[in-house]
Every structure is written in C-alpha cells, then in structure tokens.
mmCIF file of C-alpha atoms in Angstrom:
data_model
loop_
_atom_site.group_PDB
_atom_site.id
_atom_site.type_symbol
_atom_site.label_atom_id
_atom_site.label_comp_id
_atom_site.label_asym_id
_atom_site.label_seq_id
_atom_site.Cartn_x
_atom_site.Cartn_y
_atom_site.Cartn_z
ATOM 1 C CA GLY A 173 7.643 15.801 -14.912
ATOM 2 C CA GLU A 174 8.879 19.512 -14.970
ATOM 3 C CA ASP A 175 5.440 20.552 -13.966
ATOM 4 C CA VAL A 176 5.282 18.947 -10.732
ATOM 5 C CA GLU A 177 7.768 18.986 -8.517
ATOM 6 C CA GLN A 178 9.335 16.947 -5.123
ATOM 7 C CA SER A 179 12.090 16.688 -2.923
ATOM 8 C CA LEU A 180 13.940 13.709 -4.034
ATOM 9 C CA PHE A 181 14.591 11.239 -0.489
ATOM 10 C CA LEU A 182 12.940 11.566 3.111
ATOM 11 C CA SER A 183 14.560 9.679 5.692
ATOM 12 C CA VAL A 184 12.442 8.691 8.878
ATOM 13 C CA ARG A 185 11.965 6.309 11.703
ATOM 14 C CA GLU A 186 10.051 3.639 11.916
ATOM 15 C CA GLY A 187 6.938 4.515 13.805
ATOM 16 C CA ASP A 188 7.366 8.285 13.322
ATOM 17 C CA SER A 189 4.833 10.034 10.807
ATOM 18 C CA SER A 190 6.395 10.783 7.125
ATOM 19 C CA VAL A 191 5.412 13.734 5.150
ATOM 20 C CA ILE A 192 5.960 13.587 1.803
ATOM 21 C CA ASN A 193 5.404 16.962 -0.422
ATOM 22 C CA CYS A 194 4.811 17.802 -4.036
ATOM 23 C CA THR A 195 4.257 21.630 -5.912
ATOM 24 C CA TYR A 196 2.298 21.392 -9.463
ATOM 25 C CA THR A 197 2.020 24.259 -11.734
ATOM 26 C CA ASP A 198 -1.542 23.952 -13.187
ATOM 27 C CA SER A 199 -4.347 25.393 -12.087
ATOM 28 C CA SER A 200 -6.961 23.314 -14.109
ATOM 29 C CA SER A 201 -5.845 19.879 -12.626
ATOM 30 C CA THR A 202 -8.459 17.925 -12.034
ATOM 31 C CA TYR A 203 -7.348 14.854 -9.732
ATOM 32 C CA LEU A 204 -4.361 14.636 -8.060
ATOM 33 C CA TYR A 205 -2.385 11.177 -7.172
ATOM 34 C CA TRP A 206 -0.162 9.728 -5.293
ATOM 35 C CA TYR A 207 1.615 6.307 -6.536
ATOM 36 C CA LYS A 208 3.790 4.019 -4.332
ATOM 37 C CA GLN A 209 6.877 2.176 -6.268
ATOM 38 C CA GLU A 210 8.604 -0.601 -4.794
ATOM 39 C CA PRO A 211 11.864 -1.649 -5.867
ATOM 40 C CA GLY A 212 11.298 -3.704 -8.928
ATOM 41 C CA ALA A 213 8.069 -2.852 -9.568
ATOM 42 C CA GLY A 214 5.879 -0.774 -11.122
ATOM 43 C CA LEU A 215 3.439 1.863 -9.813
ATOM 44 C CA GLN A 216 0.307 1.175 -7.763
ATOM 45 C CA LEU A 217 -2.515 3.604 -7.065
ATOM 46 C CA LEU A 218 -2.284 4.607 -2.908
ATOM 47 C CA THR A 219 -4.781 7.709 -3.119
ATOM 48 C CA TYR A 220 -6.132 10.414 -5.234
ATOM 49 C CA ILE A 221 -7.825 13.658 -4.467
ATOM 50 C CA PHE A 222 -10.126 15.681 -6.193
ATOM 51 C CA SER A 223 -9.462 19.325 -6.272
ATOM 52 C CA ASN A 224 -12.429 20.632 -4.914
ATOM 53 C CA MET A 225 -11.517 19.065 -1.447
ATOM 54 C CA ASP A 226 -9.034 20.227 0.914
ATOM 55 C CA MET A 227 -8.269 16.929 2.419
ATOM 56 C CA LYS A 228 -8.794 13.259 2.266
ATOM 57 C CA GLN A 229 -7.992 10.491 4.859
ATOM 58 C CA ASP A 230 -7.520 6.967 4.230
ATOM 59 C CA GLN A 231 -6.347 4.417 7.458
ATOM 60 C CA ARG A 232 -2.796 5.946 7.710
ATOM 61 C CA LEU A 233 -2.881 7.886 4.703
ATOM 62 C CA THR A 234 -3.697 11.503 4.942
ATOM 63 C CA VAL A 235 -3.339 13.700 2.144
ATOM 64 C CA LEU A 236 -4.240 17.741 2.264
ATOM 65 C CA LEU A 237 -4.667 20.049 -0.870
ATOM 66 C CA ASN A 238 -3.822 23.526 -0.511
ATOM 67 C CA LYS A 239 -5.269 24.876 -4.174
ATOM 68 C CA LYS A 240 -4.114 28.381 -3.880
ATOM 69 C CA ASP A 241 -0.503 27.760 -3.376
ATOM 70 C CA LYS A 242 -0.841 24.338 -5.605
ATOM 71 C CA HIS A 243 0.195 22.188 -2.561
ATOM 72 C CA LEU A 244 -0.199 18.481 -2.181
ATOM 73 C CA SER A 245 1.167 16.116 0.675
ATOM 74 C CA LEU A 246 0.825 12.908 1.842
ATOM 75 C CA ARG A 247 1.136 12.015 5.429
ATOM 76 C CA ILE A 248 1.940 8.410 6.550
ATOM 77 C CA ALA A 249 0.798 8.031 10.204
ATOM 78 C CA ASP A 250 2.766 5.095 11.745
ATOM 79 C CA THR A 251 5.523 4.562 8.972
ATOM 80 C CA GLN A 252 6.897 1.036 8.561
ATOM 81 C CA THR A 253 9.657 -0.597 7.041
ATOM 82 C CA GLY A 254 7.264 -1.659 4.411
ATOM 83 C CA ASP A 255 6.468 1.248 3.408
ATOM 84 C CA SER A 256 10.108 2.068 2.020
ATOM 85 C CA ALA A 257 9.738 3.086 -1.387
ATOM 86 C CA ILE A 258 9.238 5.428 -3.694
ATOM 87 C CA TYR A 259 6.783 8.116 -4.178
ATOM 88 C CA PHE A 260 5.262 9.777 -6.792
ATOM 89 C CA CYS A 261 2.620 12.874 -7.009
ATOM 90 C CA ALA A 262 1.017 13.215 -10.128
ATOM 91 C CA GLU A 263 -1.735 15.277 -11.839
ATOM 92 C CA ARG A 264 -4.330 15.003 -14.429
ATOM 93 C CA ARG A 265 -4.856 17.937 -16.205
ATOM 94 C CA GLY A 266 -8.563 19.680 -16.512
ATOM 95 C CA THR A 267 -8.125 19.829 -20.283
ATOM 96 C CA GLY A 268 -5.873 18.214 -22.849
ATOM 97 C CA ARG A 269 -5.424 14.513 -22.981
ATOM 98 C CA ARG A 270 -6.091 12.490 -19.880
ATOM 99 C CA ALA A 271 -2.542 11.136 -19.253
ATOM 100 C CA LEU A 272 -1.081 11.636 -16.083
ATOM 101 C CA THR A 273 1.841 14.240 -15.761
ATOM 102 C CA PHE A 274 4.479 12.625 -12.644
ATOM 103 C CA GLY A 275 6.806 14.471 -10.414
ATOM 104 C CA SER A 276 9.985 12.623 -10.002
ATOM 105 C CA GLY A 277 9.153 10.589 -6.849
ATOM 106 C CA THR A 278 10.246 10.846 -3.303
ATOM 107 C CA ARG A 279 12.655 7.959 -2.079
ATOM 108 C CA LEU A 280 11.138 7.208 1.625
ATOM 109 C CA GLN A 281 13.373 5.458 3.829
ATOM 110 C CA VAL A 282 12.283 3.948 6.680
ATOM 111 C CA GLN A 283 15.040 3.096 9.765
ATOM 112 C CA PRO A 284 13.932 0.506 11.924
ATOM 113 C CA ASN B 181 -7.290 -11.162 -13.703
ATOM 114 C CA ALA B 182 -4.054 -10.136 -14.912
ATOM 115 C CA GLY B 183 -4.605 -6.033 -15.501
ATOM 116 C CA VAL B 184 -1.605 -4.604 -17.293
ATOM 117 C CA THR B 185 1.017 -7.199 -18.937
ATOM 118 C CA GLN B 186 4.578 -6.004 -20.185
ATOM 119 C CA THR B 187 6.755 -8.417 -22.405
ATOM 120 C CA PRO B 188 9.775 -8.569 -21.956
ATOM 121 C CA LYS B 189 10.979 -7.459 -18.534
ATOM 122 C CA PHE B 190 14.773 -7.304 -19.244
ATOM 123 C CA GLN B 191 16.210 -6.495 -22.854
ATOM 124 C CA VAL B 192 19.874 -5.377 -23.743
ATOM 125 C CA LEU B 193 20.278 -4.379 -27.063
ATOM 126 C CA LYS B 194 23.179 -3.071 -29.051
ATOM 127 C CA THR B 195 23.252 0.461 -30.678
ATOM 128 C CA GLY B 196 21.245 0.425 -33.580
ATOM 129 C CA GLN B 197 19.334 -2.892 -33.133
ATOM 130 C CA SER B 198 15.208 -2.741 -33.129
ATOM 131 C CA MET B 199 12.878 -4.113 -30.943
ATOM 132 C CA THR B 200 9.336 -4.139 -29.896
ATOM 133 C CA LEU B 201 7.577 -3.723 -26.282
ATOM 134 C CA GLN B 202 4.655 -5.577 -26.162
ATOM 135 C CA CYS B 203 1.376 -4.448 -24.147
ATOM 136 C CA ALA B 204 -1.865 -5.773 -23.469
ATOM 137 C CA GLN B 205 -4.437 -4.979 -20.574
ATOM 138 C CA ASP B 206 -7.572 -6.954 -19.836
ATOM 139 C CA MET B 207 -9.845 -4.384 -18.165
ATOM 140 C CA ASN B 208 -11.451 -3.267 -21.303
ATOM 141 C CA HIS B 209 -9.661 0.273 -21.317
ATOM 142 C CA ASN B 210 -10.049 2.694 -24.003
ATOM 143 C CA SER B 211 -7.070 4.711 -23.044
ATOM 144 C CA MET B 212 -3.266 3.035 -22.548
ATOM 145 C CA TYR B 213 -0.070 4.896 -22.440
ATOM 146 C CA TRP B 214 3.795 4.308 -22.430
ATOM 147 C CA TYR B 215 6.186 6.005 -20.250
ATOM 148 C CA ARG B 216 9.820 6.125 -19.325
ATOM 149 C CA GLN B 217 11.536 6.417 -15.927
ATOM 150 C CA ASP B 218 14.641 7.759 -15.929
ATOM 151 C CA PRO B 219 16.553 8.434 -12.207
ATOM 152 C CA GLY B 220 15.534 11.767 -10.673
ATOM 153 C CA MET B 221 13.252 12.229 -13.784
ATOM 154 C CA GLY B 222 10.003 10.439 -12.467
ATOM 155 C CA LEU B 223 7.703 9.012 -15.511
ATOM 156 C CA ARG B 224 7.861 10.983 -18.614
ATOM 157 C CA LEU B 225 4.987 10.156 -21.278
ATOM 158 C CA ILE B 226 6.019 9.075 -24.936
ATOM 159 C CA TYR B 227 3.025 8.134 -26.703
ATOM 160 C CA TYR B 228 -0.729 6.987 -25.585
ATOM 161 C CA SER B 229 -3.663 6.198 -27.595
ATOM 162 C CA ALA B 230 -7.143 7.310 -26.308
ATOM 163 C CA SER B 231 -8.795 4.628 -27.909
ATOM 164 C CA GLU B 232 -8.270 1.862 -30.330
ATOM 165 C CA GLY B 233 -6.562 3.028 -34.405
ATOM 166 C CA THR B 234 -5.547 6.781 -32.458
ATOM 167 C CA THR B 235 -2.334 7.189 -31.145
ATOM 168 C CA ASP B 236 -0.540 10.870 -30.024
ATOM 169 C CA LYS B 237 2.639 11.752 -28.880
ATOM 170 C CA GLY B 238 3.723 12.693 -25.323
ATOM 171 C CA GLU B 239 6.547 14.559 -24.116
ATOM 172 C CA VAL B 240 9.467 12.250 -25.574
ATOM 173 C CA PRO B 241 8.177 10.561 -28.616
ATOM 174 C CA ASN B 242 11.312 10.902 -30.153
ATOM 175 C CA GLY B 243 12.868 7.586 -31.571
ATOM 176 C CA TYR B 244 9.804 5.696 -30.942
ATOM 177 C CA ASN B 245 6.804 4.392 -32.857
ATOM 178 C CA VAL B 246 3.754 2.834 -31.545
ATOM 179 C CA SER B 247 0.988 0.974 -32.754
ATOM 180 C CA ARG B 248 -2.437 0.192 -31.058
ATOM 181 C CA LEU B 249 -3.126 -2.816 -32.585
ATOM 182 C CA ASN B 250 -6.624 -3.579 -30.993
ATOM 183 C CA LYS B 251 -7.972 -2.787 -28.048
ATOM 184 C CA ARG B 252 -6.178 -4.836 -25.584
ATOM 185 C CA GLU B 253 -2.908 -4.106 -27.436
ATOM 186 C CA PHE B 254 -0.377 -1.197 -27.368
ATOM 187 C CA SER B 255 3.306 -1.568 -28.631
ATOM 188 C CA LEU B 256 6.365 0.568 -28.170
ATOM 189 C CA ARG B 257 8.613 0.215 -31.060
ATOM 190 C CA LEU B 258 12.407 1.064 -31.218
ATOM 191 C CA GLU B 259 13.563 1.056 -34.970
ATOM 192 C CA SER B 260 17.296 2.142 -34.151
ATOM 193 C CA ALA B 261 18.104 1.827 -30.573
ATOM 194 C CA ALA B 262 20.598 4.524 -28.885
ATOM 195 C CA PRO B 263 22.256 4.607 -25.121
ATOM 196 C CA SER B 264 19.751 7.198 -24.270
ATOM 197 C CA GLN B 265 16.612 5.062 -24.524
ATOM 198 C CA THR B 266 18.529 3.218 -21.815
ATOM 199 C CA SER B 267 15.684 3.249 -19.197
ATOM 200 C CA VAL B 268 12.717 1.181 -17.658
ATOM 201 C CA TYR B 269 9.546 2.409 -19.672
ATOM 202 C CA PHE B 270 6.101 1.182 -18.085
ATOM 203 C CA CYS B 271 2.826 0.781 -19.880
ATOM 204 C CA ALA B 272 -0.478 2.026 -18.563
ATOM 205 C CA SER B 273 -4.145 1.880 -19.347
ATOM 206 C CA SER B 274 -7.517 4.164 -17.625
ATOM 207 C CA PRO B 275 -10.828 3.957 -18.232
ATOM 208 C CA ASP B 276 -12.614 6.636 -20.520
ATOM 209 C CA ARG B 277 -14.449 8.325 -18.326
ATOM 210 C CA ILE B 278 -14.557 12.074 -17.314
ATOM 211 C CA GLU B 279 -14.327 11.341 -13.849
ATOM 212 C CA ASN B 280 -11.402 10.070 -11.728
ATOM 213 C CA THR B 281 -9.135 8.101 -14.313
ATOM 214 C CA GLU B 282 -6.780 5.897 -12.609
ATOM 215 C CA ALA B 283 -4.224 4.859 -14.504
ATOM 216 C CA PHE B 284 -3.287 0.685 -13.675
ATOM 217 C CA PHE B 285 0.326 0.116 -14.993
ATOM 218 C CA GLY B 286 2.659 -3.245 -15.830
ATOM 219 C CA GLN B 287 5.567 -4.219 -14.083
ATOM 220 C CA GLY B 288 8.064 -2.616 -16.394
ATOM 221 C CA THR B 289 10.694 -3.424 -18.840
ATOM 222 C CA ARG B 290 14.151 -2.636 -18.012
ATOM 223 C CA LEU B 291 16.235 -1.788 -21.101
ATOM 224 C CA THR B 292 19.931 -1.376 -21.789
ATOM 225 C CA VAL B 293 21.067 -0.250 -25.385
ATOM 226 C CA VAL B 294 25.071 -0.856 -25.274
#
C-alpha cells in the first residue's frame, strides 16, 4: 500500500540485532501490526501495538512507535537464521473499513 | 481448527479463461478479505466482506467479483483472466470487534495467467 512504506531489504549476521522500519501516513491509525511471511507461506502475526503506546516488548521482539513522526520499528534481538523472512508492517485505520493496509514488506536475510 | 483454508494452491490459466478461488474459515469471523501480493508492492486489498451478504471494493477490484456465500465462505472470481492478474492471492478473516482485529491469513493461491 502506498500509504505505508518500508525499505525492501535488510541483511544482518546471526546473533546481531535487526531493526526493520516502517512509516505510515494516516494519523487516525489505531493499531499497527508486524506480520512475518516465510517462503511459500501465508502471513503470520508477530506482534501489534495500540496507537497510545510507545513501546511493546515480547521476548526477542521490541516494537517502538513514534506517533508524532508516524514511524514504527521492529527490533529482533539475537537474530537467528530462522528469522529470515519478509516482514510486513500494517495499519488499521481509525475510521472506515476494518481491512489492514500493508507496506511492501522488508526481506530480512540472516547470514550465518 | 483449520483456520483459513484456500483452494487451489496453484493454478495456471490461459488469457480469457475464468476461475473461482475458494476460501473458507472456521473461526466464526464476520469479516473476510481478499488480497493480492505482487513483488515490491506488499498486499493490496481487492474486496472485503464485513458480514454475510455484504461485500465492498478495496483498492484494486477491477477484473474481479466476489461472493460471500455464507459466514464461512468468501470466493473470488476472475471472469476473464489477464496476464496482469498473475499474482499470489491471499484470503484473510478477522473477528468483528472494535478493539484489535488481527487478520488471519490462508496459505495463498499462486495464479499464473499465460
């Protein structure tokens, strides 16, 4: 979706931290999501954050939200080869339809 | 529970042929969606259905029709397939709640139109 932007590719070494960034344009967005897509598979929800939160931590995942700048990031600590996948940022807007608007996805490649 | 099930997983069509992609969910969700995924473009919404008997257009509805047969099933039809419809199609469903509505996705249908 053109209203949600992500960089297309990120490469890290195993054991390092990965940071995947996302910007969105709709200030009425209520929930923001990170989905993971492994090769040949559908999308699986990793985590989400409500728009009145700044940060959410879930094991190796940390989501940071800067609502002023409309910037969302996903940090994966101690990145493993199994984390190699495409990561999609998505927003649910505050008004109108309930469907999510997705970014173009960031392909994370983890080098052993 | 199977979650969201799509059929078929793969399909090759000739230009001008028609076909229907099937989707069913067993989570008693009200809302269902069809997305297409193209390289570098993420997922784009084709159609969605907020409840049984209702459907609405998304971002890229041209060339498609949908049918919400009942609460479980939401099908996507291509009446006259075109090469531009070569894509991976995902069906999704979500509960009808005001608060967080996580979308659950099927495994996708890879469609090639030659």
